[in-house]
PDB file of N, CA and C in Angstrom:
ATOM      1  N   MET A   1     -24.013  55.855 143.415  1.00 51.00           N
ATOM      2  CA  MET A   1     -23.168  55.091 144.308  1.00 51.00           C
ATOM      3  C   MET A   1     -23.153  53.621 143.905  1.00 51.00           C
ATOM      4  N   THR A   2     -24.285  53.098 143.462  1.00 60.00           N
ATOM      5  CA  THR A   2     -24.338  51.705 143.037  1.00 60.00           C
ATOM      6  C   THR A   2     -23.490  51.496 141.799  1.00 60.00           C
ATOM      7  N   GLN A   3     -23.492  52.470 140.919  1.00 66.00           N
ATOM      8  CA  GLN A   3     -22.700  52.366 139.711  1.00 66.00           C
ATOM      9  C   GLN A   3     -21.211  52.355 140.049  1.00 66.00           C
ATOM     10  N   ARG A   4     -20.806  53.144 141.008  1.00 69.00           N
ATOM     11  CA  ARG A   4     -19.407  53.195 141.409  1.00 69.00           C
ATOM     12  C   ARG A   4     -19.000  51.873 142.052  1.00 69.00           C
ATOM     13  N   ARG A   5     -19.907  51.306 142.853  1.00 71.00           N
ATOM     14  CA  ARG A   5     -19.596  50.047 143.526  1.00 71.00           C
ATOM     15  C   ARG A   5     -19.483  48.911 142.511  1.00 71.00           C
ATOM     16  N   SER A   6     -20.363  48.876 141.514  1.00 82.00           N
ATOM     17  CA  SER A   6     -20.298  47.812 140.512  1.00 82.00           C
ATOM     18  C   SER A   6     -19.054  47.965 139.643  1.00 82.00           C
ATOM     19  N   LEU A   7     -18.662  49.195 139.348  1.00 84.00           N
ATOM     20  CA  LEU A   7     -17.431  49.414 138.601  1.00 84.00           C
ATOM     21  C   LEU A   7     -16.233  48.946 139.414  1.00 84.00           C
ATOM     22  N   TYR A   8     -16.260  49.199 140.712  1.00 86.00           N
ATOM     23  CA  TYR A   8     -15.186  48.737 141.591  1.00 86.00           C
ATOM     24  C   TYR A   8     -15.149  47.204 141.627  1.00 86.00           C
ATOM     25  N   ALA A   9     -16.311  46.573 141.660  1.00 87.00           N
ATOM     26  CA  ALA A   9     -16.366  45.111 141.689  1.00 87.00           C
ATOM     27  C   ALA A   9     -15.829  44.518 140.389  1.00 87.00           C
ATOM     28  N   ILE A  10     -16.157  45.131 139.267  1.00 88.00           N
ATOM     29  CA  ILE A  10     -15.647  44.650 137.982  1.00 88.00           C
ATOM     30  C   ILE A  10     -14.137  44.812 137.909  1.00 88.00           C
ATOM     31  N   ALA A  11     -13.634  45.953 138.370  1.00 89.00           N
ATOM     32  CA  ALA A  11     -12.188  46.188 138.349  1.00 89.00           C
ATOM     33  C   ALA A  11     -11.470  45.211 139.273  1.00 89.00           C
ATOM     34  N   ALA A  12     -12.044  44.946 140.440  1.00 90.00           N
ATOM     35  CA  ALA A  12     -11.426  44.002 141.368  1.00 90.00           C
ATOM     36  C   ALA A  12     -11.432  42.593 140.784  1.00 90.00           C
ATOM     37  N   SER A  13     -12.515  42.199 140.147  1.00 90.00           N
ATOM     38  CA  SER A  13     -12.590  40.876 139.519  1.00 90.00           C
ATOM     39  C   SER A  13     -11.570  40.748 138.397  1.00 90.00           C
ATOM     40  N   ALA A  14     -11.431  41.793 137.608  1.00 91.00           N
ATOM     41  CA  ALA A  14     -10.449  41.772 136.528  1.00 91.00           C
ATOM     42  C   ALA A  14      -9.033  41.682 137.086  1.00 91.00           C
ATOM     43  N   GLY A  15      -8.770  42.383 138.175  1.00 89.00           N
ATOM     44  CA  GLY A  15      -7.446  42.322 138.792  1.00 89.00           C
ATOM     45  C   GLY A  15      -7.131  40.940 139.335  1.00 89.00           C
ATOM     46  N   VAL A  16      -8.102  40.319 139.974  1.00 88.00           N
ATOM     47  CA  VAL A  16      -7.893  38.963 140.492  1.00 88.00           C
ATOM     48  C   VAL A  16      -7.679  37.985 139.344  1.00 88.00           C
ATOM     49  N   ALA A  17      -8.465  38.120 138.280  1.00 88.00           N
ATOM     50  CA  ALA A  17      -8.309  37.239 137.126  1.00 88.00           C
ATOM     51  C   ALA A  17      -6.938  37.419 136.481  1.00 88.00           C
ATOM     52  N   LEU A  18      -6.486  38.653 136.377  1.00 86.00           N
ATOM     53  CA  LEU A  18      -5.170  38.918 135.804  1.00 86.00           C
ATOM     54  C   LEU A  18      -4.067  38.321 136.672  1.00 86.00           C
ATOM     55  N   ALA A  19      -4.194  38.448 137.988  1.00 84.00           N
ATOM     56  CA  ALA A  19      -3.197  37.873 138.893  1.00 84.00           C
ATOM     57  C   ALA A  19      -3.173  36.352 138.788  1.00 84.00           C
ATOM     58  N   LEU A  20      -4.337  35.735 138.659  1.00 83.00           N
ATOM     59  CA  LEU A  20      -4.385  34.281 138.520  1.00 83.00           C
ATOM     60  C   LEU A  20      -3.775  33.826 137.204  1.00 83.00           C
ATOM     61  N   LEU A  21      -4.054  34.556 136.135  1.00 79.00           N
ATOM     62  CA  LEU A  21      -3.466  34.198 134.846  1.00 79.00           C
ATOM     63  C   LEU A  21      -1.953  34.378 134.847  1.00 79.00           C
ATOM     64  N   ALA A  22      -1.487  35.425 135.502  1.00 75.00           N
ATOM     65  CA  ALA A  22      -0.042  35.661 135.560  1.00 75.00           C
ATOM     66  C   ALA A  22       0.643  34.597 136.403  1.00 75.00           C
ATOM     67  N   GLY A  23      -0.004  34.144 137.450  1.00 72.00           N
ATOM     68  CA  GLY A  23       0.597  33.136 138.316  1.00 72.00           C
ATOM     69  C   GLY A  23       0.496  31.727 137.787  1.00 72.00           C
ATOM     70  N   SER A  24      -0.387  31.489 136.841  1.00 69.00           N
ATOM     71  CA  SER A  24      -0.557  30.121 136.348  1.00 69.00           C
ATOM     72  C   SER A  24       0.659  29.655 135.552  1.00 69.00           C
ATOM     73  N   GLY A  25       1.326  30.535 134.861  1.00 65.00           N
ATOM     74  CA  GLY A  25       2.531  30.155 134.133  1.00 65.00           C
ATOM     75  C   GLY A  25       3.650  29.750 135.061  1.00 65.00           C
ATOM     76  N   VAL A  26       3.778  30.417 136.183  1.00 62.00           N
ATOM     77  CA  VAL A  26       4.807  30.076 137.156  1.00 62.00           C
ATOM     78  C   VAL A  26       4.478  28.746 137.818  1.00 62.00           C
ATOM     79  N   ALA A  27       3.215  28.509 138.092  1.00 56.00           N
ATOM     80  CA  ALA A  27       2.817  27.269 138.741  1.00 56.00           C
ATOM     81  C   ALA A  27       2.997  26.074 137.813  1.00 56.00           C
ATOM     82  N   GLN A  28       2.933  26.278 136.517  1.00 55.00           N
ATOM     83  CA  GLN A  28       3.055  25.194 135.557  1.00 55.00           C
ATOM     84  C   GLN A  28       4.474  25.093 134.985  1.00 55.00           C
ATOM     85  N   ALA A  29       5.452  25.658 135.656  1.00 58.00           N
ATOM     86  CA  ALA A  29       6.798  25.692 135.111  1.00 58.00           C
ATOM     87  C   ALA A  29       7.428  24.306 135.035  1.00 58.00           C
ATOM     88  N   ARG A  30       7.026  23.378 135.903  1.00 63.00           N
ATOM     89  CA  ARG A  30       7.601  22.033 135.876  1.00 63.00           C
ATOM     90  C   ARG A  30       6.635  21.085 135.184  1.00 63.00           C
ATOM     91  N   SER A  31       7.171  19.991 134.674  1.00 66.00           N
ATOM     92  CA  SER A  31       6.324  19.053 133.940  1.00 66.00           C
ATOM     93  C   SER A  31       5.533  18.134 134.859  1.00 66.00           C
ATOM     94  N   ASP A  32       5.925  18.012 136.134  1.00 67.00           N
ATOM     95  CA  ASP A  32       5.217  17.101 137.032  1.00 67.00           C
ATOM     96  C   ASP A  32       4.155  17.802 137.871  1.00 67.00           C
ATOM     97  N   VAL A  33       3.816  19.034 137.535  1.00 63.00           N
ATOM     98  CA  VAL A  33       2.788  19.778 138.257  1.00 63.00           C
ATOM     99  C   VAL A  33       1.553  19.860 137.378  1.00 63.00           C
ATOM    100  N   SER A  34       0.404  19.522 137.946  1.00 66.00           N
ATOM    101  CA  SER A  34      -0.834  19.628 137.179  1.00 66.00           C
ATOM    102  C   SER A  34      -1.941  20.140 138.081  1.00 66.00           C
ATOM    103  N   TRP A  35      -2.986  20.646 137.467  1.00 66.00           N
ATOM    104  CA  TRP A  35      -4.127  21.140 138.233  1.00 66.00           C
ATOM    105  C   TRP A  35      -5.385  20.888 137.429  1.00 66.00           C
ATOM    106  N   SER A  36      -6.495  20.847 138.114  1.00 71.00           N
ATOM    107  CA  SER A  36      -7.767  20.651 137.432  1.00 71.00           C
ATOM    108  C   SER A  36      -8.875  21.272 138.258  1.00 71.00           C
ATOM    109  N   ILE A  37      -9.963  21.546 137.598  1.00 71.00           N
ATOM    110  CA  ILE A  37     -11.152  22.069 138.262  1.00 71.00           C
ATOM    111  C   ILE A  37     -12.240  21.020 138.091  1.00 71.00           C
ATOM    112  N   GLY A  38     -12.799  20.557 139.198  1.00 72.00           N
ATOM    113  CA  GLY A  38     -13.833  19.532 139.131  1.00 72.00           C
ATOM    114  C   GLY A  38     -15.160  20.062 139.639  1.00 72.00           C
ATOM    115  N   VAL A  39     -16.204  19.571 139.068  1.00 71.00           N
ATOM    116  CA  VAL A  39     -17.547  19.921 139.512  1.00 71.00           C
ATOM    117  C   VAL A  39     -18.147  18.654 140.094  1.00 71.00           C
ATOM    118  N   GLY A  40     -18.512  18.690 141.361  1.00 73.00           N
ATOM    119  CA  GLY A  40     -18.953  17.493 142.059  1.00 73.00           C
ATOM    120  C   GLY A  40     -20.398  17.117 141.830  1.00 73.00           C
ATOM    121  N   VAL A  41     -20.801  17.003 140.594  1.00 69.00           N
ATOM    122  CA  VAL A  41     -22.152  16.541 140.287  1.00 69.00           C
ATOM    123  C   VAL A  41     -22.037  15.394 139.291  1.00 69.00           C
ATOM    124  N   PRO A  42     -22.965  14.456 139.336  1.00 69.00           N
ATOM    125  CA  PRO A  42     -22.890  13.363 138.371  1.00 69.00           C
ATOM    126  C   PRO A  42     -23.214  13.843 136.962  1.00 69.00           C
ATOM    127  N   GLY A  43     -22.692  13.132 136.000  1.00 71.00           N
ATOM    128  CA  GLY A  43     -22.948  13.478 134.612  1.00 71.00           C
ATOM    129  C   GLY A  43     -24.330  13.037 134.183  1.00 71.00           C
ATOM    130  N   VAL A  44     -24.608  13.247 132.947  1.00 72.00           N
ATOM    131  CA  VAL A  44     -25.904  12.857 132.404  1.00 72.00           C
ATOM    132  C   VAL A  44     -25.881  11.353 132.157  1.00 72.00           C
ATOM    133  N   VAL A  45     -26.864  10.657 132.698  1.00 70.00           N
ATOM    134  CA  VAL A  45     -26.950   9.211 132.531  1.00 70.00           C
ATOM    135  C   VAL A  45     -28.227   8.903 131.763  1.00 70.00           C
ATOM    136  N   VAL A  46     -28.069   8.221 130.665  1.00 71.00           N
ATOM    137  CA  VAL A  46     -29.220   7.828 129.866  1.00 71.00           C
ATOM    138  C   VAL A  46     -29.300   6.315 129.929  1.00 71.00           C
ATOM    139  N   GLY A  47     -30.339   5.800 130.539  1.00 71.00           N
ATOM    140  CA  GLY A  47     -30.489   4.357 130.669  1.00 71.00           C
ATOM    141  C   GLY A  47     -31.276   3.779 129.508  1.00 71.00           C
ATOM    142  N   ALA A  48     -30.853   2.605 129.065  1.00 66.00           N
ATOM    143  CA  ALA A  48     -31.601   1.898 128.032  1.00 66.00           C
ATOM    144  C   ALA A  48     -32.671   1.084 128.741  1.00 66.00           C
ATOM    145  N   GLY A  49     -33.894   1.261 128.364  1.00 68.00           N
ATOM    146  CA  GLY A  49     -34.968   0.628 129.103  1.00 68.00           C
ATOM    147  C   GLY A  49     -35.473  -0.658 128.487  1.00 68.00           C
ATOM    148  N   GLY A  50     -35.848  -1.566 129.346  1.00 72.00           N
ATOM    149  CA  GLY A  50     -36.666  -2.717 129.061  1.00 72.00           C
ATOM    150  C   GLY A  50     -36.261  -3.684 127.975  1.00 72.00           C
ATOM    151  N   GLY A  51     -35.087  -3.632 127.441  1.00 77.00           N
ATOM    152  CA  GLY A  51     -34.730  -4.558 126.374  1.00 77.00           C
ATOM    153  C   GLY A  51     -34.134  -5.838 126.929  1.00 77.00           C
ATOM    154  N   TYR A  52     -34.158  -6.882 126.122  1.00 81.00           N
ATOM    155  CA  TYR A  52     -33.558  -8.144 126.515  1.00 81.00           C
ATOM    156  C   TYR A  52     -32.088  -8.139 126.119  1.00 81.00           C
ATOM    157  N   ALA A  53     -31.305  -8.841 126.905  1.00 81.00           N
ATOM    158  CA  ALA A  53     -29.892  -8.984 126.577  1.00 81.00           C
ATOM    159  C   ALA A  53     -29.761  -9.951 125.405  1.00 81.00           C
ATOM    160  N   PRO A  54     -28.755  -9.772 124.562  1.00 84.00           N
ATOM    161  CA  PRO A  54     -28.591 -10.700 123.448  1.00 84.00           C
ATOM    162  C   PRO A  54     -28.220 -12.089 123.971  1.00 84.00           C
ATOM    163  N   PRO A  55     -28.593 -13.131 123.252  1.00 89.00           N
ATOM    164  CA  PRO A  55     -28.276 -14.482 123.724  1.00 89.00           C
ATOM    165  C   PRO A  55     -26.774 -14.727 123.665  1.00 89.00           C
ATOM    166  N   PRO A  56     -26.275 -15.633 124.500  1.00 90.00           N
ATOM    167  CA  PRO A  56     -24.836 -15.923 124.456  1.00 90.00           C
ATOM    168  C   PRO A  56     -24.463 -16.590 123.133  1.00 90.00           C
ATOM    169  N   VAL A  57     -23.234 -16.395 122.747  1.00 91.00           N
ATOM    170  CA  VAL A  57     -22.759 -16.946 121.482  1.00 91.00           C
ATOM    171  C   VAL A  57     -22.086 -18.278 121.767  1.00 91.00           C
ATOM    172  N   TYR A  58     -22.515 -19.318 121.072  1.00 90.00           N
ATOM    173  CA  TYR A  58     -21.917 -20.640 121.220  1.00 90.00           C
ATOM    174  C   TYR A  58     -21.120 -20.954 119.960  1.00 90.00           C
ATOM    175  N   TYR A  59     -19.931 -21.492 120.170  1.00 90.00           N
ATOM    176  CA  TYR A  59     -19.080 -21.880 119.060  1.00 90.00           C
ATOM    177  C   TYR A  59     -18.977 -23.397 119.028  1.00 90.00           C
ATOM    178  N   ALA A  60     -18.851 -23.948 117.833  1.00 91.00           N
ATOM    179  CA  ALA A  60     -18.650 -25.389 117.705  1.00 91.00           C
ATOM    180  C   ALA A  60     -17.256 -25.732 118.214  1.00 91.00           C
ATOM    181  N   PRO A  61     -17.105 -26.883 118.872  1.00 92.00           N
ATOM    182  CA  PRO A  61     -15.770 -27.256 119.350  1.00 92.00           C
ATOM    183  C   PRO A  61     -14.843 -27.514 118.167  1.00 92.00           C
ATOM    184  N   PRO A  62     -13.560 -27.333 118.366  1.00 91.00           N
ATOM    185  CA  PRO A  62     -12.623 -27.577 117.263  1.00 91.00           C
ATOM    186  C   PRO A  62     -12.594 -29.075 116.931  1.00 91.00           C
ATOM    187  N   PRO A  63     -12.248 -29.404 115.702  1.00 93.00           N
ATOM    188  CA  PRO A  63     -12.190 -30.830 115.343  1.00 93.00           C
ATOM    189  C   PRO A  63     -11.072 -31.543 116.104  1.00 93.00           C
ATOM    190  N   ARG A  64     -11.254 -32.856 116.251  1.00 93.00           N
ATOM    191  CA  ARG A  64     -10.249 -33.639 116.969  1.00 93.00           C
ATOM    192  C   ARG A  64      -8.975 -33.687 116.131  1.00 93.00           C
ATOM    193  N   PRO A  65      -7.825 -33.698 116.787  1.00 92.00           N
ATOM    194  CA  PRO A  65      -6.580 -33.782 116.009  1.00 92.00           C
ATOM    195  C   PRO A  65      -6.445 -35.159 115.345  1.00 92.00           C
ATOM    196  N   VAL A  66      -5.874 -35.149 114.180  1.00 92.00           N
ATOM    197  CA  VAL A  66      -5.644 -36.397 113.441  1.00 92.00           C
ATOM    198  C   VAL A  66      -4.152 -36.659 113.443  1.00 92.00           C
ATOM    199  N   TYR A  67      -3.774 -37.879 113.906  1.00 91.00           N
ATOM    200  CA  TYR A  67      -2.366 -38.254 113.963  1.00 91.00           C
ATOM    201  C   TYR A  67      -2.089 -39.297 112.884  1.00 91.00           C
ATOM    202  N   TYR A  68      -1.075 -39.097 112.108  1.00 90.00           N
ATOM    203  CA  TYR A  68      -0.675 -40.052 111.082  1.00 90.00           C
ATOM    204  C   TYR A  68       0.539 -40.799 111.580  1.00 90.00           C
ATOM    205  N   ALA A  69       0.542 -42.126 111.400  1.00 80.00           N
ATOM    206  CA  ALA A  69       1.658 -42.943 111.860  1.00 80.00           C
ATOM    207  C   ALA A  69       2.624 -43.214 110.740  1.00 80.00           C
TER     208      ALA A  69
END
């Protein structure tokens, strides 16, 4: 009986998947329709530890303009 139930579950899952795949083409028929699947967990964050920030960069001021009369 368990084997029959698991076979039924697999067949039902395959049928639902087939129906979703068949319907996805119709849902995407227009160019302004989009869909996405999101997972609400944060991504992997790797922090850089304990280092000093680089010093600011200083540039020499431009030379004064020279006017010829």
